[in-house]
PDB file of C-alpha atoms in Angstrom:
ATOM      1  CA  MET A   1      52.401 -57.990  53.669  1.00 58.00           C
ATOM      2  CA  ARG A   2      54.226 -55.404  51.712  1.00 62.00           C
ATOM      3  CA  ARG A   3      52.362 -52.194  51.123  1.00 62.00           C
ATOM      4  CA  ARG A   4      52.322 -50.793  47.537  1.00 63.00           C
ATOM      5  CA  PRO A   5      53.481 -47.248  47.260  1.00 61.00           C
ATOM      6  CA  THR A   6      50.855 -44.543  46.885  1.00 59.00           C
ATOM      7  CA  SER A   7      50.890 -42.952  43.398  1.00 58.00           C
ATOM      8  CA  PHE A   8      49.963 -39.319  42.638  1.00 54.00           C
ATOM      9  CA  VAL A   9      48.689 -37.767  39.412  1.00 54.00           C
ATOM     10  CA  ILE A  10      49.725 -34.201  38.799  1.00 57.00           C
ATOM     11  CA  VAL A  11      47.010 -32.330  36.866  1.00 55.00           C
ATOM     12  CA  SER A  12      47.957 -29.079  35.159  1.00 57.00           C
ATOM     13  CA  VAL A  13      45.584 -26.115  35.700  1.00 52.00           C
ATOM     14  CA  ALA A  14      45.688 -25.534  31.930  1.00 54.00           C
ATOM     15  CA  GLU A  15      44.037 -28.993  31.384  1.00 56.00           C
ATOM     16  CA  VAL A  16      41.007 -28.227  33.514  1.00 54.00           C
ATOM     17  CA  PRO A  17      38.035 -27.272  31.299  1.00 59.00           C
ATOM     18  CA  ARG A  18      36.971 -23.750  31.710  1.00 59.00           C
ATOM     19  CA  VAL A  19      33.273 -22.959  32.596  1.00 58.00           C
ATOM     20  CA  GLY A  20      31.639 -19.700  31.374  1.00 64.00           C
ATOM     21  CA  ILE A  21      33.092 -16.842  29.359  1.00 76.00           C
ATOM     22  CA  THR A  22      35.001 -13.753  30.159  1.00 85.00           C
ATOM     23  CA  LEU A  23      33.756 -10.197  30.169  1.00 82.00           C
ATOM     24  CA  LEU A  24      36.031  -9.397  27.192  1.00 81.00           C
ATOM     25  CA  GLU A  25      34.328 -12.261  25.143  1.00 81.00           C
ATOM     26  CA  VAL A  26      30.878 -10.807  26.044  1.00 83.00           C
ATOM     27  CA  LEU A  27      31.961  -7.368  24.863  1.00 84.00           C
ATOM     28  CA  LEU A  28      33.414  -8.622  21.636  1.00 85.00           C
ATOM     29  CA  SER A  29      30.214 -10.591  20.939  1.00 85.00           C
ATOM     30  CA  ILE A  30      28.122  -7.563  21.505  1.00 86.00           C
ATOM     31  CA  ALA A  31      30.329  -5.459  19.272  1.00 84.00           C
ATOM     32  CA  VAL A  32      30.106  -8.037  16.425  1.00 83.00           C
ATOM     33  CA  ILE A  33      26.257  -8.161  16.766  1.00 85.00           C
ATOM     34  CA  ALA A  34      26.089  -4.299  16.748  1.00 83.00           C
ATOM     35  CA  ILE A  35      28.181  -4.196  13.567  1.00 82.00           C
ATOM     36  CA  LEU A  36      26.041  -6.873  11.848  1.00 80.00           C
ATOM     37  CA  ALA A  37      22.847  -5.083  12.886  1.00 75.00           C
ATOM     38  CA  THR A  38      24.097  -1.762  11.492  1.00 76.00           C
ATOM     39  CA  LEU A  39      24.826  -3.436   8.194  1.00 75.00           C
ATOM     40  CA  VAL A  40      21.567  -5.417   7.994  1.00 71.00           C
ATOM     41  CA  TRP A  41      19.100  -2.933   9.376  1.00 65.00           C
ATOM     42  CA  PRO A  42      18.831  -0.589   6.275  1.00 68.00           C
ATOM     43  CA  SER A  43      18.004  -3.666   4.153  1.00 68.00           C
ATOM     44  CA  VAL A  44      15.393  -4.763   6.664  1.00 62.00           C
ATOM     45  CA  LEU A  45      13.779  -1.284   6.576  1.00 62.00           C
ATOM     46  CA  ARG A  46      13.785  -1.308   2.810  1.00 66.00           C
ATOM     47  CA  LEU A  47      12.176  -4.679   2.619  1.00 67.00           C
ATOM     48  CA  HIS A  48       9.508  -3.602   5.166  1.00 68.00           C
ATOM     49  CA  GLY A  49       8.904  -0.416   3.141  1.00 67.00           C
ATOM     50  CA  ASP A  50       8.661  -2.400  -0.126  1.00 83.00           C
ATOM     51  CA  HIS A  51       6.176  -4.787   1.384  1.00 89.00           C
ATOM     52  CA  GLN A  52       3.993  -1.976   2.743  1.00 91.00           C
ATOM     53  CA  ILE A  53       3.692  -0.042  -0.524  1.00 93.00           C
ATOM     54  CA  LEU A  54       3.284  -3.132  -2.548  1.00 94.00           C
ATOM     55  CA  ASN A  55       0.515  -4.417  -0.349  1.00 94.00           C
ATOM     56  CA  ALA A  56      -1.239  -1.022  -0.367  1.00 95.00           C
ATOM     57  CA  ALA A  57      -0.925  -0.791  -4.173  1.00 96.00           C
ATOM     58  CA  GLU A  58      -2.363  -4.285  -4.634  1.00 96.00           C
ATOM     59  CA  LYS A  59      -5.372  -3.468  -2.500  1.00 96.00           C
ATOM     60  CA  VAL A  60      -6.090  -0.299  -4.599  1.00 97.00           C
ATOM     61  CA  ARG A  61      -5.680  -2.391  -7.740  1.00 96.00           C
ATOM     62  CA  ALA A  62      -8.415  -4.759  -6.405  1.00 96.00           C
ATOM     63  CA  VAL A  63     -10.724  -1.840  -5.709  1.00 96.00           C
ATOM     64  CA  VAL A  64     -10.137  -0.448  -9.201  1.00 96.00           C
ATOM     65  CA  SER A  65     -10.689  -3.861 -10.756  1.00 96.00           C
ATOM     66  CA  GLY A  66     -13.789  -4.299  -8.606  1.00 95.00           C
ATOM     67  CA  ALA A  67     -15.232  -1.135 -10.183  1.00 95.00           C
ATOM     68  CA  ARG A  68     -14.841  -2.566 -13.595  1.00 95.00           C
ATOM     69  CA  VAL A  69     -16.489  -5.948 -12.534  1.00 95.00           C
ATOM     70  CA  ASN A  70     -19.460  -4.018 -11.034  1.00 94.00           C
ATOM     71  CA  ALA A  71     -19.795  -2.041 -14.291  1.00 94.00           C
ATOM     72  CA  ILE A  72     -19.944  -5.197 -16.399  1.00 94.00           C
ATOM     73  CA  GLU A  73     -22.286  -7.191 -14.039  1.00 93.00           C
ATOM     74  CA  ASN A  74     -24.669  -4.359 -13.289  1.00 91.00           C
ATOM     75  CA  GLY A  75     -24.766  -2.744 -16.707  1.00 92.00           C
ATOM     76  CA  PHE A  76     -23.884   0.928 -15.846  1.00 91.00           C
ATOM     77  CA  ALA A  77     -20.734   2.970 -15.347  1.00 94.00           C
ATOM     78  CA  TYR A  78     -18.717   2.989 -12.174  1.00 94.00           C
ATOM     79  CA  GLN A  79     -15.953   5.437 -11.325  1.00 94.00           C
ATOM     80  CA  PHE A  80     -12.804   5.232  -9.281  1.00 96.00           C
ATOM     81  CA  VAL A  81     -11.399   8.438  -7.869  1.00 95.00           C
ATOM     82  CA  TYR A  82      -8.412   9.203  -5.510  1.00 96.00           C
ATOM     83  CA  GLU A  83      -7.659  12.104  -3.284  1.00 95.00           C
ATOM     84  CA  ARG A  84      -5.129  14.400  -4.868  1.00 92.00           C
ATOM     85  CA  GLU A  85      -1.755  14.121  -3.038  1.00 92.00           C
ATOM     86  CA  GLY A  86      -3.774  12.416  -0.302  1.00 95.00           C
ATOM     87  CA  SER A  87      -4.620   8.914   0.984  1.00 95.00           C
ATOM     88  CA  HIS A  88      -8.410   8.463   0.281  1.00 96.00           C
ATOM     89  CA  PHE A  89      -9.923   6.546  -2.522  1.00 96.00           C
ATOM     90  CA  LEU A  90     -13.519   5.773  -3.796  1.00 94.00           C
ATOM     91  CA  ALA A  91     -15.185   3.465  -6.194  1.00 94.00           C
ATOM     92  CA  ILE A  92     -18.750   4.395  -6.724  1.00 92.00           C
ATOM     93  CA  PRO A  93     -21.546   4.310  -9.383  1.00 92.00           C
ATOM     94  CA  TYR A  94     -21.253   7.063 -11.887  1.00 89.00           C
ATOM     95  CA  GLU A  95     -24.458   9.045 -11.774  1.00 70.00           C
ATOM     96  CA  ARG A  96     -23.994  11.823 -14.300  1.00 55.00           C
ATOM     97  CA  GLU A  97     -25.957   9.828 -16.886  1.00 41.00           C
ATOM     98  CA  PHE A  98     -29.001   9.963 -14.485  1.00 39.00           C
ATOM     99  CA  ASP A  99     -28.880  13.792 -13.814  1.00 42.00           C
ATOM    100  CA  GLY A 100     -32.368  15.357 -14.006  1.00 37.00           C
ATOM    101  CA  LEU A 101     -34.259  12.206 -13.792  1.00 34.00           C
ATOM    102  CA  GLY A 102     -35.980  13.448 -10.605  1.00 36.00           C
ATOM    103  CA  SER A 103     -37.542  16.318 -12.501  1.00 34.00           C
ATOM    104  CA  THR A 104     -39.430  13.985 -14.770  1.00 37.00           C
ATOM    105  CA  GLY A 105     -41.003  12.157 -11.912  1.00 38.00           C
ATOM    106  CA  GLN A 106     -38.799   9.228 -12.082  1.00 42.00           C
ATOM    107  CA  GLU A 107     -36.378   8.025  -9.547  1.00 43.00           C
ATOM    108  CA  GLY A 108     -33.407  10.371  -8.917  1.00 43.00           C
ATOM    109  CA  PRO A 109     -29.678   9.335  -8.360  1.00 42.00           C
ATOM    110  CA  ALA A 110     -29.998   8.607  -4.622  1.00 42.00           C
ATOM    111  CA  ALA A 111     -32.902   6.242  -5.175  1.00 38.00           C
ATOM    112  CA  ARG A 112     -31.210   4.534  -8.109  1.00 44.00           C
ATOM    113  CA  ARG A 113     -28.055   4.208  -6.115  1.00 44.00           C
ATOM    114  CA  SER A 114     -29.830   2.135  -3.295  1.00 42.00           C
ATOM    115  CA  GLU A 115     -30.629  -0.334  -6.028  1.00 47.00           C
ATOM    116  CA  ARG A 116     -27.139  -0.476  -7.347  1.00 49.00           C
ATOM    117  CA  GLY A 117     -24.753  -0.677  -4.378  1.00 64.00           C
ATOM    118  CA  GLY A 118     -21.154  -1.534  -4.878  1.00 72.00           C
ATOM    119  CA  ALA A 119     -19.677   1.550  -3.378  1.00 86.00           C
ATOM    120  CA  VAL A 120     -16.318   1.326  -1.794  1.00 90.00           C
ATOM    121  CA  SER A 121     -14.186   3.729   0.248  1.00 91.00           C
ATOM    122  CA  GLY A 122     -10.791   3.234   1.787  1.00 93.00           C
ATOM    123  CA  ASN A 123      -7.515   4.935   2.417  1.00 94.00           C
ATOM    124  CA  LEU A 124      -3.832   4.229   2.133  1.00 95.00           C
ATOM    125  CA  PRO A 125      -1.676   3.293   5.202  1.00 93.00           C
ATOM    126  CA  ARG A 126       0.037   6.108   7.058  1.00 90.00           C
ATOM    127  CA  MET A 127       2.981   7.692   5.170  1.00 91.00           C
ATOM    128  CA  LEU A 128       1.642   6.698   1.716  1.00 95.00           C
ATOM    129  CA  ARG A 129      -0.235   8.922  -0.706  1.00 96.00           C
ATOM    130  CA  PHE A 130      -1.561   9.118  -4.275  1.00 96.00           C
ATOM    131  CA  SER A 131       0.130  11.237  -6.917  1.00 93.00           C
ATOM    132  CA  THR A 132       0.322  11.806 -10.731  1.00 86.00           C
ATOM    133  CA  GLU A 133       3.164  13.219 -12.844  1.00 70.00           C
ATOM    134  CA  LYS A 134       0.809  14.793 -15.294  1.00 58.00           C
ATOM    135  CA  PRO A 135       0.669  18.668 -14.567  1.00 49.00           C
ATOM    136  CA  SER A 136      -2.759  18.921 -16.018  1.00 49.00           C
ATOM    137  CA  LEU A 137      -4.113  16.677 -13.294  1.00 48.00           C
ATOM    138  CA  THR A 138      -2.279  18.361 -10.402  1.00 47.00           C
ATOM    139  CA  LEU A 139      -3.530  21.830 -10.977  1.00 51.00           C
ATOM    140  CA  SER A 140      -7.106  21.477  -9.933  1.00 63.00           C
ATOM    141  CA  GLY A 141      -9.262  18.689  -8.366  1.00 75.00           C
ATOM    142  CA  GLN A 142     -12.947  18.012  -8.177  1.00 83.00           C
ATOM    143  CA  GLN A 143     -15.301  17.855  -5.277  1.00 85.00           C
ATOM    144  CA  LEU A 144     -18.094  15.190  -5.031  1.00 85.00           C
ATOM    145  CA  ASP A 145     -21.609  15.908  -4.061  1.00 81.00           C
ATOM    146  CA  ALA A 146     -22.391  14.443  -0.645  1.00 78.00           C
ATOM    147  CA  GLU A 147     -25.448  12.863  -2.311  1.00 78.00           C
ATOM    148  CA  ALA A 148     -23.170  10.873  -4.582  1.00 78.00           C
ATOM    149  CA  LEU A 149     -21.556   9.440  -1.460  1.00 82.00           C
ATOM    150  CA  ASN A 150     -24.824   8.550   0.198  1.00 78.00           C
ATOM    151  CA  GLY A 151     -24.328   5.438   2.324  1.00 77.00           C
ATOM    152  CA  LEU A 152     -20.671   5.792   2.843  1.00 83.00           C
ATOM    153  CA  ALA A 153     -19.214   6.486   6.240  1.00 80.00           C
ATOM    154  CA  ASP A 154     -18.157  10.095   6.788  1.00 82.00           C
ATOM    155  CA  ALA A 155     -19.793  11.132   3.457  1.00 85.00           C
ATOM    156  CA  ASN A 156     -19.781  14.791   4.466  1.00 85.00           C
ATOM    157  CA  ARG A 157     -16.079  15.000   4.956  1.00 88.00           C
ATOM    158  CA  LEU A 158     -15.223  12.926   1.869  1.00 90.00           C
ATOM    159  CA  SER A 159     -17.309  15.455  -0.265  1.00 89.00           C
ATOM    160  CA  SER A 160     -15.059  18.237   1.040  1.00 89.00           C
ATOM    161  CA  LEU A 161     -11.862  16.605  -0.265  1.00 93.00           C
ATOM    162  CA  SER A 162     -10.110  17.371  -3.602  1.00 92.00           C
ATOM    163  CA  TRP A 163     -10.441  14.265  -5.923  1.00 93.00           C
ATOM    164  CA  SER A 164      -8.849  13.230  -9.151  1.00 93.00           C
ATOM    165  CA  PRO A 165     -10.725  13.191 -12.412  1.00 92.00           C
ATOM    166  CA  PRO A 166     -12.813   9.965 -12.417  1.00 93.00           C
ATOM    167  CA  ILE A 167     -11.523   6.792 -13.972  1.00 95.00           C
ATOM    168  CA  LEU A 168     -14.729   5.550 -15.681  1.00 95.00           C
ATOM    169  CA  PHE A 169     -15.467   1.974 -16.428  1.00 96.00           C
ATOM    170  CA  GLN A 170     -18.301   1.458 -18.811  1.00 95.00           C
ATOM    171  CA  SER A 171     -20.677  -1.550 -18.812  1.00 93.00           C
ATOM    172  CA  THR A 172     -18.499  -3.066 -21.505  1.00 94.00           C
ATOM    173  CA  GLY A 173     -15.516  -3.068 -19.120  1.00 94.00           C
ATOM    174  CA  SER A 174     -13.663  -0.515 -21.136  1.00 95.00           C
ATOM    175  CA  ALA A 175     -12.169   2.621 -19.651  1.00 95.00           C
ATOM    176  CA  VAL A 176      -9.733   5.311 -20.581  1.00 92.00           C
ATOM    177  CA  ASP A 177      -5.940   4.940 -20.492  1.00 95.00           C
ATOM    178  CA  THR A 178      -4.890   6.240 -17.025  1.00 94.00           C
ATOM    179  CA  GLU A 179      -1.790   6.180 -14.826  1.00 95.00           C
ATOM    180  CA  PHE A 180      -1.252   7.190 -11.243  1.00 96.00           C
ATOM    181  CA  PHE A 181       1.219   6.484  -8.407  1.00 96.00           C
ATOM    182  CA  VAL A 182       1.228   5.383  -4.796  1.00 96.00           C
ATOM    183  CA  ILE A 183       4.188   7.065  -3.231  1.00 95.00           C
ATOM    184  CA  ASP A 184       5.763   6.591   0.318  1.00 92.00           C
ATOM    185  CA  ASP A 185       7.657   9.027   2.533  1.00 88.00           C
ATOM    186  CA  ARG A 186      11.088   8.067   0.972  1.00 87.00           C
ATOM    187  CA  ASN A 187       9.639   8.897  -2.516  1.00 89.00           C
ATOM    188  CA  GLN A 188       9.450   5.292  -3.528  1.00 91.00           C
ATOM    189  CA  ARG A 189       6.571   4.746  -5.894  1.00 93.00           C
ATOM    190  CA  ILE A 190       4.432   2.101  -7.672  1.00 95.00           C
ATOM    191  CA  LEU A 191       2.655   2.897 -10.902  1.00 96.00           C
ATOM    192  CA  ILE A 192      -0.923   1.752 -11.213  1.00 97.00           C
ATOM    193  CA  ARG A 193      -1.999   1.680 -14.873  1.00 96.00           C
ATOM    194  CA  VAL A 194      -5.518   1.267 -16.376  1.00 97.00           C
ATOM    195  CA  ARG A 195      -5.656  -0.031 -20.001  1.00 95.00           C
ATOM    196  CA  GLY A 196      -8.526   1.807 -21.826  1.00 93.00           C
ATOM    197  CA  LEU A 197      -9.506  -0.915 -24.389  1.00 93.00           C
ATOM    198  CA  THR A 198      -9.666  -3.827 -21.973  1.00 94.00           C
ATOM    199  CA  GLY A 199      -9.956  -1.994 -18.555  1.00 94.00           C
ATOM    200  CA  ALA A 200      -7.134  -4.203 -17.210  1.00 95.00           C
ATOM    201  CA  VAL A 201      -5.398  -2.791 -14.148  1.00 96.00           C
ATOM    202  CA  THR A 202      -1.689  -3.491 -13.522  1.00 96.00           C
ATOM    203  CA  VAL A 203       0.720  -2.618 -10.804  1.00 95.00           C
ATOM    204  CA  SER A 204       4.435  -1.953 -11.437  1.00 94.00           C
ATOM    205  CA  ARG A 205       7.446  -2.957  -9.201  1.00 93.00           C
ATOM    206  CA  VAL A 206       8.793  -0.587  -6.687  1.00 91.00           C
ATOM    207  CA  GLN A 207      10.414   2.441  -8.334  1.00 89.00           C
ATOM    208  CA  ARG A 208      13.135   4.154  -6.361  1.00 83.00           C
ATOM    209  CA  GLU A 209      14.223   7.789  -6.884  1.00 71.00           C
ATOM    210  CA  VAL A 210      17.502   8.004  -8.648  1.00 60.00           C
ATOM    211  CA  ARG A 211      19.954  10.490  -6.878  1.00 56.00           C
TER     212      ARG A 211
END
């Protein structure tokens, strides 16, 4: 029986599929990722900052609007105040119309407040603050009587802060035209505006400082 010749197949090394990647390819990939991160990171930070200040301004708007709703539903004035160049804010009943009632034997402001309720206190997130561009409002502030803050946490400390003039909401829902800002550490700002006739509260887009 005649034997068939053995055949050999020559395989080139270049045809063998390579497994894994080289160190050079790893370094190139890292360099590309680093460059992309450098380009994208400032935009990510800006978007995060925009979200933070917008979210804070919307929460303040809700509290201001809540003061108007309380004034309408309860039939007496409410006030919103914010800490001058600070982060605290308050929405509380406006008591001046009841000053002196205690001397006539009727219930005083503290007793009336317990029947009213609706007091709200809060503060902006870190790196945010309130401000106004009207010089007449930045020269001096007011302090609130601790009794006016009765029932709020840390009332004594809040009474020592310097507050803005009150934004008053009457029982009709009307107020006085008012504007103030929420500003972050990069001087980006959002304008919060109160319309006097209707008492409507609006929030602007993020405003960036022009350099």
